[in-house]
PDB file of C-alpha atoms in Angstrom:
ATOM      1  CA  MET L  96      15.068  35.661 -10.681  1.00  0.00           C
ATOM      2  CA  THR L  97      14.224  34.762  -7.104  1.00  0.00           C
ATOM      3  CA  GLU L  98      11.432  36.328  -5.066  1.00  0.00           C
ATOM      4  CA  HIS L  99      14.075  37.903  -2.818  1.00  0.00           C
ATOM      5  CA  GLU L 100      15.796  39.528  -5.801  1.00  0.00           C
ATOM      6  CA  MET L 101      12.471  40.823  -7.120  1.00  0.00           C
ATOM      7  CA  MET L 102      11.663  42.225  -3.674  1.00  0.00           C
ATOM      8  CA  SER L 103      15.032  43.999  -3.548  1.00  0.00           C
ATOM      9  CA  LEU L 104      14.543  45.557  -6.985  1.00  0.00           C
ATOM     10  CA  LEU L 105      10.975  46.591  -6.158  1.00  0.00           C
ATOM     11  CA  LYS L 106      12.179  48.297  -2.989  1.00  0.00           C
ATOM     12  CA  ILE L 107      14.830  50.178  -4.966  1.00  0.00           C
ATOM     13  CA  ASP L 108      12.208  51.256  -7.511  1.00  0.00           C
ATOM     14  CA  LEU L 109       9.950  52.542  -4.735  1.00  0.00           C
ATOM     15  CA  GLY L 110      12.764  54.110  -2.695  1.00  0.00           C
ATOM     16  CA  ILE L 111      12.080  51.886   0.325  1.00  0.00           C
ATOM     17  CA  ILE L 112      15.050  51.113   2.561  1.00  0.00           C
ATOM     18  CA  GLY L 113      13.737  49.176   5.562  1.00  0.00           C
ATOM     19  CA  THR L 114      11.755  45.975   5.932  1.00  0.00           C
ATOM     20  CA  ALA L 115       8.484  47.373   7.318  1.00  0.00           C
ATOM     21  CA  TYR L 116       6.731  47.052   3.942  1.00  0.00           C
ATOM     22  CA  ASP L 117       8.111  43.600   3.052  1.00  0.00           C
ATOM     23  CA  PRO L 118       4.874  41.681   3.747  1.00  0.00           C
ATOM     24  CA  GLN L 119       2.851  44.119   1.648  1.00  0.00           C
ATOM     25  CA  LEU L 120       5.419  44.143  -1.160  1.00  0.00           C
ATOM     26  CA  GLY L 121       5.508  40.346  -1.217  1.00  0.00           C
ATOM     27  CA  GLN L 122       1.728  40.351  -1.532  1.00  0.00           C
ATOM     28  CA  LEU L 123       1.905  42.906  -4.359  1.00  0.00           C
ATOM     29  CA  ILE L 124       4.457  40.788  -6.249  1.00  0.00           C
ATOM     30  CA  ALA L 125       2.140  37.771  -5.967  1.00  0.00           C
ATOM     31  CA  ALA L 126      -0.862  39.864  -7.023  1.00  0.00           C
ATOM     32  CA  ALA L 127       1.068  41.287  -9.981  1.00  0.00           C
ATOM     33  CA  LYS L 128       1.927  37.770 -11.158  1.00  0.00           C
ATOM     34  CA  ASP L 129      -1.729  36.728 -10.912  1.00  0.00           C
ATOM     35  CA  MET L 130      -2.964  39.839 -12.717  1.00  0.00           C
ATOM     36  CA  ILE L 131      -0.414  39.402 -15.498  1.00  0.00           C
ATOM     37  CA  ALA L 132      -1.441  35.750 -15.856  1.00  0.00           C
ATOM     38  CA  ARG L 133      -5.062  36.875 -16.111  1.00  0.00           C
ATOM     39  CA  GLU L 134      -4.006  38.945 -19.138  1.00  0.00           C
ATOM     40  CA  GLY L 135      -2.989  35.678 -20.808  1.00  0.00           C
ATOM     41  CA  VAL L 136       0.756  35.744 -20.169  1.00  0.00           C
ATOM     42  CA  ALA L 137       2.528  32.571 -19.078  1.00  0.00           C
ATOM     43  CA  LEU L 138       5.380  34.069 -17.071  1.00  0.00           C
ATOM     44  CA  THR L 139       8.838  32.547 -17.346  1.00  0.00           C
ATOM     45  CA  ASP L 140      11.987  32.950 -15.245  1.00  0.00           C
ATOM     46  CA  SER L 141      13.379  35.488 -17.719  1.00  0.00           C
ATOM     47  CA  ILE L 142      14.711  38.847 -16.625  1.00  0.00           C
ATOM     48  CA  GLU L 143      12.193  40.507 -18.940  1.00  0.00           C
ATOM     49  CA  ASP L 144       9.266  38.826 -17.179  1.00  0.00           C
ATOM     50  CA  ALA L 145      10.731  39.594 -13.745  1.00  0.00           C
ATOM     51  CA  GLN L 146      10.988  43.253 -14.727  1.00  0.00           C
ATOM     52  CA  LEU L 147       7.369  43.200 -15.890  1.00  0.00           C
ATOM     53  CA  VAL L 148       6.284  41.804 -12.507  1.00  0.00           C
ATOM     54  CA  ILE L 149       8.311  44.469 -10.679  1.00  0.00           C
ATOM     55  CA  LEU L 150       6.834  47.258 -12.817  1.00  0.00           C
ATOM     56  CA  TYR L 151       3.324  45.972 -12.203  1.00  0.00           C
ATOM     57  CA  ALA L 152       3.876  45.573  -8.447  1.00  0.00           C
ATOM     58  CA  ALA L 153       5.312  49.108  -8.232  1.00  0.00           C
ATOM     59  CA  TYR L 154       2.243  50.402 -10.069  1.00  0.00           C
ATOM     60  CA  LEU L 155      -0.041  48.609  -7.590  1.00  0.00           C
ATOM     61  CA  PHE L 156       1.866  50.144  -4.656  1.00  0.00           C
ATOM     62  CA  ARG L 157       1.723  53.662  -6.090  1.00  0.00           C
ATOM     63  CA  LYS L 158      -1.891  53.333  -7.241  1.00  0.00           C
ATOM     64  CA  ARG L 159      -3.159  52.971  -3.688  1.00  0.00           C
ATOM     65  CA  ALA L 160      -1.970  56.517  -2.938  1.00  0.00           C
ATOM     66  CA  THR L 161      -2.788  58.261  -6.220  1.00  0.00           C
ATOM     67  CA  ASN L 162      -5.623  56.170  -7.704  1.00  0.00           C
ATOM     68  CA  GLU L 163      -4.216  56.878 -11.175  1.00  0.00           C
ATOM     69  CA  GLY L 164      -4.776  54.571 -14.107  1.00  0.00           C
ATOM     70  CA  MET L 165      -2.179  52.144 -15.400  1.00  0.00           C
ATOM     71  CA  PRO L 166       0.849  53.972 -16.823  1.00  0.00           C
ATOM     72  CA  ARG L 167       1.095  53.792 -20.602  1.00  0.00           C
ATOM     73  CA  MET L 168       4.589  52.322 -20.374  1.00  0.00           C
ATOM     74  CA  LEU L 169       3.310  49.405 -18.289  1.00  0.00           C
ATOM     75  CA  ARG L 170       0.340  48.837 -20.610  1.00  0.00           C
ATOM     76  CA  TRP L 171       2.739  48.899 -23.565  1.00  0.00           C
ATOM     77  CA  ALA L 172       5.057  46.377 -21.872  1.00  0.00           C
ATOM     78  CA  LEU L 173       2.123  44.052 -21.146  1.00  0.00           C
ATOM     79  CA  ASN L 174       0.779  44.321 -24.682  1.00  0.00           C
ATOM     80  CA  ASN L 175       4.240  43.785 -26.123  1.00  0.00           C
ATOM     81  CA  ARG L 176       4.683  40.656 -23.979  1.00  0.00           C
ATOM     82  CA  ILE L 177       1.247  39.327 -24.936  1.00  0.00           C
ATOM     83  CA  PHE L 178       1.427  39.933 -28.679  1.00  0.00           C
ATOM     84  CA  SER L 179       5.138  39.768 -29.541  1.00  0.00           C
ATOM     85  CA  ARG L 180       5.135  35.973 -29.668  1.00  0.00           C
ATOM     86  CA  GLY L 181       2.029  35.707 -31.822  1.00  0.00           C
ATOM     87  CA  ASP L 182       0.368  33.140 -29.555  1.00  0.00           C
ATOM     88  CA  GLY L 183      -1.193  35.365 -26.939  1.00  0.00           C
ATOM     89  CA  GLY L 184       1.978  35.282 -24.819  1.00  0.00           C
ATOM     90  CA  ASN L 185       1.781  31.622 -23.866  1.00  0.00           C
ATOM     91  CA  ALA L 186       4.941  30.340 -25.553  1.00  0.00           C
ATOM     92  CA  PRO L 187       7.719  29.176 -23.200  1.00  0.00           C
TER      93      PRO L 187
END
């Protein structure tokens, strides 16, 4: 999935219509990828991994306003991605 497609889906998730937040959202997508990689996940071009990045970026956007902890669903998705392959998530 391209960066543009991820940006479009993130904007839909957040209910954002215009382009005013595009620079910030692009930064959040990049940060989400880095933070997921720090968890030990080698991201691929799969739709599943793209969705994980979008979920994480949406969490980062919402967190700045609410300061809530990571949603359980996102933590579950990360853990599932890390441990489902039995190698710490680093298989291609």
